[in-house]
PDB file of C-alpha atoms in Angstrom:
ATOM      1  CA  UNK V   1       0.000   0.000   0.000  1.00 88.00           C
ATOM      2  CA  UNK V   2       1.165   3.546  -0.765  1.00 92.00           C
ATOM      3  CA  UNK V   3       0.243   6.434   1.537  1.00 91.00           C
ATOM      4  CA  UNK V   4      -1.710   9.253  -0.122  1.00 89.00           C
ATOM      5  CA  UNK V   5      -1.018  12.965   0.436  1.00 89.00           C
ATOM      6  CA  UNK V   6      -4.174  13.489   2.504  1.00 89.00           C
ATOM      7  CA  UNK V   7      -3.044  10.803   4.986  1.00 91.00           C
ATOM      8  CA  UNK V   8       0.113  12.608   6.049  1.00 91.00           C
ATOM      9  CA  UNK V   9       0.726  12.424   9.799  1.00 93.00           C
ATOM     10  CA  UNK V  10      -1.859   9.717  10.482  1.00 93.00           C
ATOM     11  CA  UNK V  11      -1.080   6.702  12.637  1.00 94.00           C
ATOM     12  CA  UNK V  12       0.072   3.812  10.482  1.00 93.00           C
ATOM     13  CA  UNK V  13      -2.681   1.476  11.745  1.00 92.00           C
ATOM     14  CA  UNK V  14      -5.359   4.081  10.971  1.00 91.00           C
ATOM     15  CA  UNK V  15      -3.890   4.925   7.556  1.00 92.00           C
ATOM     16  CA  UNK V  16      -3.726   1.286   6.494  1.00 91.00           C
ATOM     17  CA  UNK V  17      -7.210   0.536   7.823  1.00 88.00           C
ATOM     18  CA  UNK V  18      -8.610   3.319   5.621  1.00 87.00           C
ATOM     19  CA  UNK V  19      -7.078   1.630   2.564  1.00 85.00           C
ATOM     20  CA  UNK V  20      -7.966  -1.939   3.537  1.00 86.00           C
ATOM     21  CA  UNK V  21     -11.681  -2.115   4.408  1.00 80.00           C
ATOM     22  CA  UNK V  22     -11.557  -5.905   4.814  1.00 79.00           C
ATOM     23  CA  UNK V  23      -9.203  -5.538   7.800  1.00 83.00           C
ATOM     24  CA  UNK V  24     -10.247  -3.769  10.988  1.00 83.00           C
ATOM     25  CA  UNK V  25      -7.942  -1.276  12.652  1.00 84.00           C
ATOM     26  CA  UNK V  26      -7.539  -3.620  15.643  1.00 83.00           C
ATOM     27  CA  UNK V  27      -6.553  -6.446  13.289  1.00 85.00           C
ATOM     28  CA  UNK V  28      -3.991  -4.207  11.584  1.00 88.00           C
ATOM     29  CA  UNK V  29      -2.670  -3.109  14.958  1.00 88.00           C
ATOM     30  CA  UNK V  30      -2.159  -6.777  15.880  1.00 85.00           C
ATOM     31  CA  UNK V  31      -0.432  -7.481  12.572  1.00 89.00           C
ATOM     32  CA  UNK V  32       1.942  -4.548  13.183  1.00 91.00           C
ATOM     33  CA  UNK V  33       2.741  -5.716  16.719  1.00 86.00           C
ATOM     34  CA  UNK V  34       3.358  -9.241  15.389  1.00 84.00           C
ATOM     35  CA  UNK V  35       5.918  -7.910  12.891  1.00 89.00           C
ATOM     36  CA  UNK V  36       3.805  -8.482   9.772  1.00 91.00           C
ATOM     37  CA  UNK V  37       4.077  -4.950   8.348  1.00 93.00           C
ATOM     38  CA  UNK V  38       7.169  -3.588   6.623  1.00 94.00           C
ATOM     39  CA  UNK V  39       8.216  -0.346   4.993  1.00 93.00           C
ATOM     40  CA  UNK V  40      11.168  -0.910   2.699  1.00 91.00           C
ATOM     41  CA  UNK V  41      13.656  -3.083   4.589  1.00 87.00           C
ATOM     42  CA  UNK V  42      12.334  -2.039   7.999  1.00 90.00           C
ATOM     43  CA  UNK V  43       9.759  -3.936  10.041  1.00 93.00           C
ATOM     44  CA  UNK V  44       7.156  -1.629  11.586  1.00 92.00           C
ATOM     45  CA  UNK V  45       6.502  -2.444  15.252  1.00 87.00           C
ATOM     46  CA  UNK V  46       4.694   0.658  16.542  1.00 90.00           C
ATOM     47  CA  UNK V  47       1.042   1.101  15.434  1.00 90.00           C
ATOM     48  CA  UNK V  48       1.175   4.783  16.440  1.00 91.00           C
ATOM     49  CA  UNK V  49       4.038   5.616  14.059  1.00 91.00           C
ATOM     50  CA  UNK V  50       3.120   8.529  11.768  1.00 94.00           C
ATOM     51  CA  UNK V  51       3.114   8.037   8.007  1.00 93.00           C
ATOM     52  CA  UNK V  52       4.366  10.197   5.159  1.00 93.00           C
ATOM     53  CA  UNK V  53       2.933  10.683   1.633  1.00 92.00           C
ATOM     54  CA  UNK V  54       4.403   8.214  -0.838  1.00 93.00           C
ATOM     55  CA  UNK V  55       5.562   5.828   1.904  1.00 93.00           C
ATOM     56  CA  UNK V  56       5.091   2.183   0.893  1.00 93.00           C
ATOM     57  CA  UNK V  57       3.973  -0.598   3.216  1.00 93.00           C
ATOM     58  CA  UNK V  58       3.834  -4.353   2.696  1.00 94.00           C
ATOM     59  CA  UNK V  59       1.380  -6.289   4.893  1.00 93.00           C
ATOM     60  CA  UNK V  60       1.881 -10.040   5.287  1.00 91.00           C
ATOM     61  CA  UNK V  61      -1.313 -11.714   6.474  1.00 85.00           C
ATOM     62  CA  UNK V  62      -0.750 -15.163   8.051  1.00 77.00           C
ATOM     63  CA  UNK V  63      -2.655 -18.105   6.601  1.00 69.00           C
ATOM     64  CA  UNK V  64      -5.957 -18.886   8.271  1.00 61.00           C
ATOM     65  CA  UNK V  65      -5.752 -21.650  10.855  1.00 58.00           C
ATOM     66  CA  UNK V  66      -8.254 -23.846  12.629  1.00 56.00           C
ATOM     67  CA  UNK V  67      -9.940 -21.636  15.256  1.00 61.00           C
ATOM     68  CA  UNK V  68     -10.283 -24.265  17.965  1.00 77.00           C
ATOM     69  CA  UNK V  69      -7.328 -26.320  19.259  1.00 83.00           C
ATOM     70  CA  UNK V  70      -8.017 -30.033  19.511  1.00 87.00           C
ATOM     71  CA  UNK V  71      -7.367 -32.240  22.547  1.00 91.00           C
ATOM     72  CA  UNK V  72      -4.158 -34.257  22.388  1.00 93.00           C
ATOM     73  CA  UNK V  73      -3.159 -36.932  24.872  1.00 94.00           C
ATOM     74  CA  UNK V  74       0.225 -35.489  25.836  1.00 96.00           C
ATOM     75  CA  UNK V  75       1.703 -36.406  29.244  1.00 96.00           C
ATOM     76  CA  UNK V  76       1.878 -33.507  31.696  1.00 97.00           C
ATOM     77  CA  UNK V  77       3.836 -33.070  34.918  1.00 98.00           C
ATOM     78  CA  UNK V  78       1.076 -31.739  37.169  1.00 98.00           C
ATOM     79  CA  UNK V  79       2.347 -30.122  40.376  1.00 98.00           C
ATOM     80  CA  UNK V  80      -1.065 -29.043  41.665  1.00 98.00           C
ATOM     81  CA  UNK V  81      -4.668 -29.212  40.503  1.00 97.00           C
ATOM     82  CA  UNK V  82      -8.088 -28.371  41.881  1.00 96.00           C
ATOM     83  CA  UNK V  83     -11.401 -27.114  40.484  1.00 95.00           C
ATOM     84  CA  UNK V  84      -9.991 -23.608  39.908  1.00 96.00           C
ATOM     85  CA  UNK V  85      -6.494 -24.041  38.509  1.00 97.00           C
ATOM     86  CA  UNK V  86      -3.711 -26.352  37.439  1.00 97.00           C
ATOM     87  CA  UNK V  87       0.040 -25.877  37.842  1.00 98.00           C
ATOM     88  CA  UNK V  88       2.261 -27.562  35.268  1.00 98.00           C
ATOM     89  CA  UNK V  89       6.015 -28.152  35.205  1.00 98.00           C
ATOM     90  CA  UNK V  90       6.518 -27.506  31.486  1.00 98.00           C
ATOM     91  CA  UNK V  91       9.374 -29.246  29.678  1.00 97.00           C
ATOM     92  CA  UNK V  92      11.650 -27.381  27.293  1.00 97.00           C
ATOM     93  CA  UNK V  93      10.496 -27.772  23.704  1.00 96.00           C
ATOM     94  CA  UNK V  94       6.747 -27.477  24.385  1.00 96.00           C
ATOM     95  CA  UNK V  95       4.911 -24.471  22.944  1.00 94.00           C
ATOM     96  CA  UNK V  96       2.299 -23.034  25.323  1.00 94.00           C
ATOM     97  CA  UNK V  97      -0.497 -22.271  22.842  1.00 85.00           C
ATOM     98  CA  UNK V  98      -1.171 -22.796  19.126  1.00 82.00           C
ATOM     99  CA  UNK V  99       0.289 -20.214  16.757  1.00 74.00           C
ATOM    100  CA  UNK V 100       1.331 -20.160  13.095  1.00 66.00           C
ATOM    101  CA  UNK V 101       3.943 -22.867  12.672  1.00 66.00           C
ATOM    102  CA  UNK V 102       2.946 -24.600  15.922  1.00 71.00           C
ATOM    103  CA  UNK V 103      -0.669 -25.651  15.549  1.00 75.00           C
ATOM    104  CA  UNK V 104      -0.490 -28.857  17.562  1.00 86.00           C
ATOM    105  CA  UNK V 105       1.342 -30.651  20.379  1.00 90.00           C
ATOM    106  CA  UNK V 106       1.088 -27.518  22.539  1.00 93.00           C
ATOM    107  CA  UNK V 107       0.378 -27.197  26.240  1.00 95.00           C
ATOM    108  CA  UNK V 108      -3.132 -25.975  25.362  1.00 93.00           C
ATOM    109  CA  UNK V 109      -3.802 -29.157  23.361  1.00 93.00           C
ATOM    110  CA  UNK V 110      -2.629 -31.214  26.336  1.00 95.00           C
ATOM    111  CA  UNK V 111      -4.694 -29.164  28.822  1.00 94.00           C
ATOM    112  CA  UNK V 112      -7.855 -29.560  26.749  1.00 92.00           C
ATOM    113  CA  UNK V 113      -7.387 -33.331  26.817  1.00 93.00           C
ATOM    114  CA  UNK V 114      -6.533 -33.331  30.538  1.00 94.00           C
ATOM    115  CA  UNK V 115      -9.113 -30.848  31.837  1.00 92.00           C
ATOM    116  CA  UNK V 116     -11.909 -31.262  29.314  1.00 83.00           C
ATOM    117  CA  UNK V 117     -14.537 -28.530  29.135  1.00 76.00           C
ATOM    118  CA  UNK V 118     -13.570 -26.933  32.447  1.00 82.00           C
ATOM    119  CA  UNK V 119     -10.903 -24.605  31.033  1.00 84.00           C
ATOM    120  CA  UNK V 120     -11.498 -20.863  31.292  1.00 79.00           C
ATOM    121  CA  UNK V 121     -12.642 -19.176  28.093  1.00 74.00           C
ATOM    122  CA  UNK V 122     -11.314 -15.688  28.809  1.00 66.00           C
ATOM    123  CA  UNK V 123      -8.043 -16.406  27.015  1.00 67.00           C
ATOM    124  CA  UNK V 124      -9.982 -17.030  23.799  1.00 66.00           C
ATOM    125  CA  UNK V 125     -10.448 -20.225  21.831  1.00 65.00           C
ATOM    126  CA  UNK V 126      -6.751 -20.346  20.964  1.00 67.00           C
ATOM    127  CA  UNK V 127      -5.524 -19.838  24.541  1.00 77.00           C
ATOM    128  CA  UNK V 128      -8.113 -21.330  26.918  1.00 83.00           C
ATOM    129  CA  UNK V 129      -6.988 -21.059  30.530  1.00 88.00           C
ATOM    130  CA  UNK V 130      -3.646 -19.444  29.715  1.00 91.00           C
ATOM    131  CA  UNK V 131      -2.795 -16.683  32.196  1.00 93.00           C
ATOM    132  CA  UNK V 132       0.921 -16.324  31.396  1.00 93.00           C
ATOM    133  CA  UNK V 133       3.416 -17.957  29.073  1.00 93.00           C
ATOM    134  CA  UNK V 134       6.861 -19.468  28.959  1.00 96.00           C
ATOM    135  CA  UNK V 135       8.894 -19.526  25.747  1.00 95.00           C
ATOM    136  CA  UNK V 136       8.952 -22.836  23.905  1.00 96.00           C
ATOM    137  CA  UNK V 137      12.472 -23.694  25.054  1.00 97.00           C
ATOM    138  CA  UNK V 138      12.122 -22.353  28.591  1.00 98.00           C
ATOM    139  CA  UNK V 139      11.268 -25.020  31.143  1.00 98.00           C
ATOM    140  CA  UNK V 140       9.491 -24.690  34.452  1.00 98.00           C
ATOM    141  CA  UNK V 141       6.370 -23.757  36.366  1.00 98.00           C
ATOM    142  CA  UNK V 142       3.223 -22.353  34.771  1.00 98.00           C
ATOM    143  CA  UNK V 143      -0.354 -21.934  36.023  1.00 97.00           C
ATOM    144  CA  UNK V 144      -3.557 -22.195  33.964  1.00 95.00           C
ATOM    145  CA  UNK V 145      -7.079 -21.262  35.068  1.00 94.00           C
ATOM    146  CA  UNK V 146      -9.933 -23.744  34.911  1.00 93.00           C
ATOM    147  CA  UNK V 147     -12.790 -21.250  35.132  1.00 91.00           C
ATOM    148  CA  UNK V 148     -13.340 -17.569  34.420  1.00 90.00           C
ATOM    149  CA  UNK V 149     -13.386 -16.361  38.040  1.00 93.00           C
ATOM    150  CA  UNK V 150      -9.967 -17.899  38.646  1.00 94.00           C
ATOM    151  CA  UNK V 151      -8.701 -16.517  35.331  1.00 93.00           C
ATOM    152  CA  UNK V 152      -9.750 -12.942  36.150  1.00 93.00           C
ATOM    153  CA  UNK V 153      -8.190 -13.030  39.621  1.00 96.00           C
ATOM    154  CA  UNK V 154      -4.919 -14.600  38.469  1.00 96.00           C
ATOM    155  CA  UNK V 155      -4.649 -12.202  35.525  1.00 93.00           C
ATOM    156  CA  UNK V 156      -5.196  -9.256  37.881  1.00 94.00           C
ATOM    157  CA  UNK V 157      -2.512 -10.546  40.256  1.00 96.00           C
ATOM    158  CA  UNK V 158      -0.041 -10.945  37.398  1.00 94.00           C
ATOM    159  CA  UNK V 159      -0.840  -7.430  36.164  1.00 91.00           C
ATOM    160  CA  UNK V 160      -0.359  -6.012  39.675  1.00 93.00           C
ATOM    161  CA  UNK V 161       2.978  -7.887  40.046  1.00 91.00           C
ATOM    162  CA  UNK V 162       1.613  -9.785  43.054  1.00 95.00           C
ATOM    163  CA  UNK V 163       2.769 -13.172  41.755  1.00 96.00           C
ATOM    164  CA  UNK V 164       6.165 -14.449  42.880  1.00 96.00           C
ATOM    165  CA  UNK V 165       8.184 -15.697  39.922  1.00 95.00           C
ATOM    166  CA  UNK V 166      11.870 -16.556  39.848  1.00 98.00           C
ATOM    167  CA  UNK V 167      14.016 -18.018  37.082  1.00 98.00           C
ATOM    168  CA  UNK V 168      17.493 -19.498  36.940  1.00 98.00           C
ATOM    169  CA  UNK V 169      19.645 -18.840  33.885  1.00 98.00           C
ATOM    170  CA  UNK V 170      23.153 -19.766  32.815  1.00 98.00           C
ATOM    171  CA  UNK V 171      24.744 -16.788  31.088  1.00 98.00           C
ATOM    172  CA  UNK V 172      27.978 -15.985  29.315  1.00 97.00           C
ATOM    173  CA  UNK V 173      30.411 -14.120  31.546  1.00 97.00           C
ATOM    174  CA  UNK V 174      29.868 -12.777  35.063  1.00 97.00           C
ATOM    175  CA  UNK V 175      27.959  -9.511  35.642  1.00 97.00           C
ATOM    176  CA  UNK V 176      30.156  -6.832  37.210  1.00 96.00           C
ATOM    177  CA  UNK V 177      27.577  -6.285  39.956  1.00 96.00           C
ATOM    178  CA  UNK V 178      26.569  -9.415  41.869  1.00 97.00           C
ATOM    179  CA  UNK V 179      22.996  -8.142  42.023  1.00 98.00           C
ATOM    180  CA  UNK V 180      21.096  -5.337  40.401  1.00 98.00           C
ATOM    181  CA  UNK V 181      18.302  -4.216  38.115  1.00 98.00           C
ATOM    182  CA  UNK V 182      18.097  -4.137  34.337  1.00 98.00           C
ATOM    183  CA  UNK V 183      15.648  -1.568  33.045  1.00 97.00           C
ATOM    184  CA  UNK V 184      14.820  -0.745  29.441  1.00 96.00           C
ATOM    185  CA  UNK V 185      11.759  -0.616  27.225  1.00 96.00           C
ATOM    186  CA  UNK V 186      11.288  -3.774  25.182  1.00 96.00           C
ATOM    187  CA  UNK V 187       9.701  -3.869  21.736  1.00 93.00           C
ATOM    188  CA  UNK V 188       9.992  -5.681  18.453  1.00 89.00           C
ATOM    189  CA  UNK V 189      13.319  -5.339  16.662  1.00 90.00           C
ATOM    190  CA  UNK V 190      12.996  -2.791  13.834  1.00 86.00           C
ATOM    191  CA  UNK V 191      14.667  -5.113  11.307  1.00 82.00           C
ATOM    192  CA  UNK V 192      14.482  -8.687  12.617  1.00 83.00           C
ATOM    193  CA  UNK V 193      10.755  -9.166  13.117  1.00 73.00           C
ATOM    194  CA  UNK V 194      11.038 -12.346  15.196  1.00 78.00           C
ATOM    195  CA  UNK V 195      13.309 -10.698  17.755  1.00 91.00           C
ATOM    196  CA  UNK V 196      12.634  -8.318  20.601  1.00 94.00           C
ATOM    197  CA  UNK V 197      15.106  -5.651  21.678  1.00 95.00           C
ATOM    198  CA  UNK V 198      15.688  -2.827  24.143  1.00 96.00           C
ATOM    199  CA  UNK V 199      14.453   0.381  22.510  1.00 95.00           C
ATOM    200  CA  UNK V 200      15.474   3.966  23.161  1.00 91.00           C
ATOM    201  CA  UNK V 201      12.020   5.059  21.978  1.00 90.00           C
ATOM    202  CA  UNK V 202       8.748   3.151  22.031  1.00 90.00           C
ATOM    203  CA  UNK V 203       8.289  -0.359  23.336  1.00 92.00           C
ATOM    204  CA  UNK V 204       6.928  -1.226  26.775  1.00 93.00           C
ATOM    205  CA  UNK V 205       8.639  -0.565  30.121  1.00 95.00           C
ATOM    206  CA  UNK V 206      10.437  -3.611  31.509  1.00 96.00           C
ATOM    207  CA  UNK V 207      12.355  -4.276  34.716  1.00 97.00           C
ATOM    208  CA  UNK V 208      14.341  -7.392  35.628  1.00 97.00           C
ATOM    209  CA  UNK V 209      16.035  -7.925  38.996  1.00 98.00           C
ATOM    210  CA  UNK V 210      18.952 -10.350  39.093  1.00 98.00           C
ATOM    211  CA  UNK V 211      21.561 -11.809  41.409  1.00 98.00           C
ATOM    212  CA  UNK V 212      24.545 -14.003  40.653  1.00 98.00           C
ATOM    213  CA  UNK V 213      24.231 -17.395  42.356  1.00 98.00           C
ATOM    214  CA  UNK V 214      27.475 -18.953  41.150  1.00 98.00           C
ATOM    215  CA  UNK V 215      30.286 -18.068  38.778  1.00 98.00           C
ATOM    216  CA  UNK V 216      32.336 -20.448  36.642  1.00 97.00           C
ATOM    217  CA  UNK V 217      35.642 -18.630  36.413  1.00 96.00           C
ATOM    218  CA  UNK V 218      35.001 -15.512  34.362  1.00 95.00           C
ATOM    219  CA  UNK V 219      33.477 -17.441  31.482  1.00 96.00           C
ATOM    220  CA  UNK V 220      29.921 -18.088  32.686  1.00 98.00           C
ATOM    221  CA  UNK V 221      27.621 -17.776  35.681  1.00 98.00           C
ATOM    222  CA  UNK V 222      24.345 -19.018  37.148  1.00 98.00           C
ATOM    223  CA  UNK V 223      21.956 -16.107  37.686  1.00 98.00           C
ATOM    224  CA  UNK V 224      18.573 -15.835  39.346  1.00 98.00           C
ATOM    225  CA  UNK V 225      16.113 -13.395  37.772  1.00 98.00           C
ATOM    226  CA  UNK V 226      12.856 -12.012  39.114  1.00 97.00           C
ATOM    227  CA  UNK V 227      10.420 -10.161  36.887  1.00 94.00           C
ATOM    228  CA  UNK V 228       8.837  -6.866  37.832  1.00 92.00           C
ATOM    229  CA  UNK V 229       7.153  -6.871  34.414  1.00 92.00           C
ATOM    230  CA  UNK V 230       6.294  -9.609  31.954  1.00 90.00           C
ATOM    231  CA  UNK V 231       7.431  -8.697  28.445  1.00 93.00           C
ATOM    232  CA  UNK V 232       8.082 -11.120  25.608  1.00 92.00           C
ATOM    233  CA  UNK V 233      11.590 -12.633  25.938  1.00 96.00           C
ATOM    234  CA  UNK V 234      12.267 -10.176  28.787  1.00 97.00           C
ATOM    235  CA  UNK V 235      15.018 -12.055  30.645  1.00 98.00           C
ATOM    236  CA  UNK V 236      16.736 -13.104  27.418  1.00 98.00           C
ATOM    237  CA  UNK V 237      16.662  -9.574  25.984  1.00 98.00           C
ATOM    238  CA  UNK V 238      17.673  -7.783  29.177  1.00 98.00           C
ATOM    239  CA  UNK V 239      20.616 -10.055  29.973  1.00 98.00           C
ATOM    240  CA  UNK V 240      21.828  -9.854  26.378  1.00 97.00           C
ATOM    241  CA  UNK V 241      21.567  -6.060  26.555  1.00 97.00           C
ATOM    242  CA  UNK V 242      24.155  -5.934  29.362  1.00 97.00           C
ATOM    243  CA  UNK V 243      26.514  -8.297  27.569  1.00 96.00           C
ATOM    244  CA  UNK V 244      25.547 -11.538  29.320  1.00 97.00           C
ATOM    245  CA  UNK V 245      23.264 -13.512  26.981  1.00 97.00           C
ATOM    246  CA  UNK V 246      21.970 -16.939  27.937  1.00 98.00           C
ATOM    247  CA  UNK V 247      23.992 -19.971  26.941  1.00 98.00           C
ATOM    248  CA  UNK V 248      22.304 -21.886  24.140  1.00 97.00           C
ATOM    249  CA  UNK V 249      20.005 -19.020  23.162  1.00 96.00           C
ATOM    250  CA  UNK V 250      19.745 -19.250  19.360  1.00 92.00           C
ATOM    251  CA  UNK V 251      18.191 -15.774  19.045  1.00 94.00           C
ATOM    252  CA  UNK V 252      20.019 -13.560  21.523  1.00 95.00           C
ATOM    253  CA  UNK V 253      23.093 -15.509  22.625  1.00 87.00           C
ATOM    254  CA  UNK V 254      24.771 -17.411  19.817  1.00 80.00           C
ATOM    255  CA  UNK V 255      28.115 -18.729  21.011  1.00 83.00           C
ATOM    256  CA  UNK V 256      30.948 -16.810  19.364  1.00 88.00           C
ATOM    257  CA  UNK V 257      34.164 -18.645  18.442  1.00 91.00           C
ATOM    258  CA  UNK V 258      36.017 -16.551  21.041  1.00 91.00           C
ATOM    259  CA  UNK V 259      33.661 -17.651  23.816  1.00 92.00           C
ATOM    260  CA  UNK V 260      33.757 -21.304  22.814  1.00 94.00           C
ATOM    261  CA  UNK V 261      37.535 -21.369  22.340  1.00 94.00           C
ATOM    262  CA  UNK V 262      38.023 -19.992  25.858  1.00 95.00           C
ATOM    263  CA  UNK V 263      36.405 -23.135  27.287  1.00 96.00           C
ATOM    264  CA  UNK V 264      38.268 -26.380  28.005  1.00 96.00           C
ATOM    265  CA  UNK V 265      37.646 -28.928  25.216  1.00 96.00           C
ATOM    266  CA  UNK V 266      35.267 -31.160  27.202  1.00 96.00           C
ATOM    267  CA  UNK V 267      33.265 -28.193  28.479  1.00 97.00           C
ATOM    268  CA  UNK V 268      33.207 -26.695  24.994  1.00 96.00           C
ATOM    269  CA  UNK V 269      31.621 -29.876  23.663  1.00 96.00           C
ATOM    270  CA  UNK V 270      28.856 -29.780  26.279  1.00 96.00           C
ATOM    271  CA  UNK V 271      28.160 -26.080  25.759  1.00 96.00           C
ATOM    272  CA  UNK V 272      28.131 -26.383  21.962  1.00 93.00           C
ATOM    273  CA  UNK V 273      25.667 -29.263  22.272  1.00 94.00           C
ATOM    274  CA  UNK V 274      23.236 -27.325  24.474  1.00 96.00           C
ATOM    275  CA  UNK V 275      20.613 -26.303  21.921  1.00 92.00           C
ATOM    276  CA  UNK V 276      18.112 -24.234  23.912  1.00 96.00           C
ATOM    277  CA  UNK V 277      18.312 -21.151  26.094  1.00 97.00           C
ATOM    278  CA  UNK V 278      19.496 -22.137  29.568  1.00 98.00           C
ATOM    279  CA  UNK V 279      16.469 -20.729  31.364  1.00 98.00           C
ATOM    280  CA  UNK V 280      14.209 -22.410  33.924  1.00 98.00           C
ATOM    281  CA  UNK V 281      11.203 -21.015  35.818  1.00 98.00           C
ATOM    282  CA  UNK V 282      12.043 -22.575  39.182  1.00 98.00           C
ATOM    283  CA  UNK V 283       9.697 -20.699  41.540  1.00 98.00           C
ATOM    284  CA  UNK V 284       6.013 -19.777  41.341  1.00 98.00           C
ATOM    285  CA  UNK V 285       3.871 -18.423  44.155  1.00 97.00           C
ATOM    286  CA  UNK V 286       0.511 -16.655  44.390  1.00 98.00           C
ATOM    287  CA  UNK V 287      -2.684 -16.375  46.386  1.00 98.00           C
ATOM    288  CA  UNK V 288      -5.299 -18.955  45.449  1.00 98.00           C
ATOM    289  CA  UNK V 289      -7.906 -17.066  43.386  1.00 97.00           C
ATOM    290  CA  UNK V 290     -10.840 -18.635  45.260  1.00 97.00           C
ATOM    291  CA  UNK V 291      -9.709 -19.650  48.750  1.00 97.00           C
ATOM    292  CA  UNK V 292      -7.069 -16.958  49.302  1.00 97.00           C
ATOM    293  CA  UNK V 293      -4.566 -19.586  50.462  1.00 98.00           C
ATOM    294  CA  UNK V 294      -0.880 -18.770  49.884  1.00 98.00           C
ATOM    295  CA  UNK V 295       0.505 -21.271  47.360  1.00 98.00           C
ATOM    296  CA  UNK V 296       4.145 -21.751  46.364  1.00 98.00           C
ATOM    297  CA  UNK V 297       6.033 -24.325  44.296  1.00 98.00           C
ATOM    298  CA  UNK V 298       9.660 -24.947  43.453  1.00 98.00           C
ATOM    299  CA  UNK V 299      10.948 -26.884  40.460  1.00 98.00           C
ATOM    300  CA  UNK V 300      14.460 -28.365  40.403  1.00 98.00           C
ATOM    301  CA  UNK V 301      16.649 -27.636  37.425  1.00 98.00           C
ATOM    302  CA  UNK V 302      15.984 -30.136  34.628  1.00 98.00           C
ATOM    303  CA  UNK V 303      18.667 -32.731  33.824  1.00 98.00           C
ATOM    304  CA  UNK V 304      20.031 -30.875  30.777  1.00 98.00           C
ATOM    305  CA  UNK V 305      20.724 -27.706  32.782  1.00 98.00           C
ATOM    306  CA  UNK V 306      22.144 -29.731  35.664  1.00 98.00           C
ATOM    307  CA  UNK V 307      24.541 -31.421  33.246  1.00 98.00           C
ATOM    308  CA  UNK V 308      25.506 -28.054  31.743  1.00 98.00           C
ATOM    309  CA  UNK V 309      26.251 -26.567  35.172  1.00 98.00           C
ATOM    310  CA  UNK V 310      28.161 -29.690  36.257  1.00 98.00           C
ATOM    311  CA  UNK V 311      30.377 -29.335  33.202  1.00 98.00           C
ATOM    312  CA  UNK V 312      30.979 -25.630  33.810  1.00 98.00           C
ATOM    313  CA  UNK V 313      31.931 -26.329  37.436  1.00 97.00           C
ATOM    314  CA  UNK V 314      35.007 -28.168  36.161  1.00 94.00           C
ATOM    315  CA  UNK V 315      36.477 -24.917  34.786  1.00 89.00           C
TER     316      UNK V 315
END
């Protein structure tokens, strides 16, 4: 689409909606936030960006998918379950909800099979019961709501930062400060549409608190992170922004030859073979949405991260 002279200064979502009557403004806003709109070589990530006459935009509309996920008999590690909620210890490699490219074998498919018709509908047909997410290759604790009252209360607690969440990550190098805060707005990368980044302008405020639990020489360290906000890829983006990306992270922390060559041969082999971000949601705590009881769970590091840390301890 090409912007006309009389559209100068309009928001990009409004300008495109005026030219594309088959797409609502809210749909176009979602497409922009999902990285599906480009101008030249640049991906547009901010729906409020102002347009100029003659500016060209390309909109990529994902293929239509089945609206309702189907039940799939996938084993789940259930840490707690009652009539209101279910807490799962999610393995690395499992996608939380269906999305383009991952239509099946998700946690939602497994929950539908496990819980039946009891799942909350507030999350929509594609995300029934889902209150928060973990990245596909992040392991650990996650809660889902089984009815709408529980969903509303849990969602409000997450929004008010009243849920206790802690993660353990293995990162390259050792932060100069043993504990601290990483603050910086996070938004979609202006060029690489599948990546998030810290932005000087735009994006959403994000705050991560960290502390170093253990260091492996000066080459790597085990870090605990606690989220004050919940942005997409927040821990991965924030740690990478201060020069300490997660080991194994294919998007934000690819191992450079210099980093790998600094490791002893046996350790180098283990690190090079670790093919997912070394991130685990080990702690989850909140007030029960119905009874008010204080609930808290811990999840031990999975075997692959334990093996990675054991190897690094030999440095």
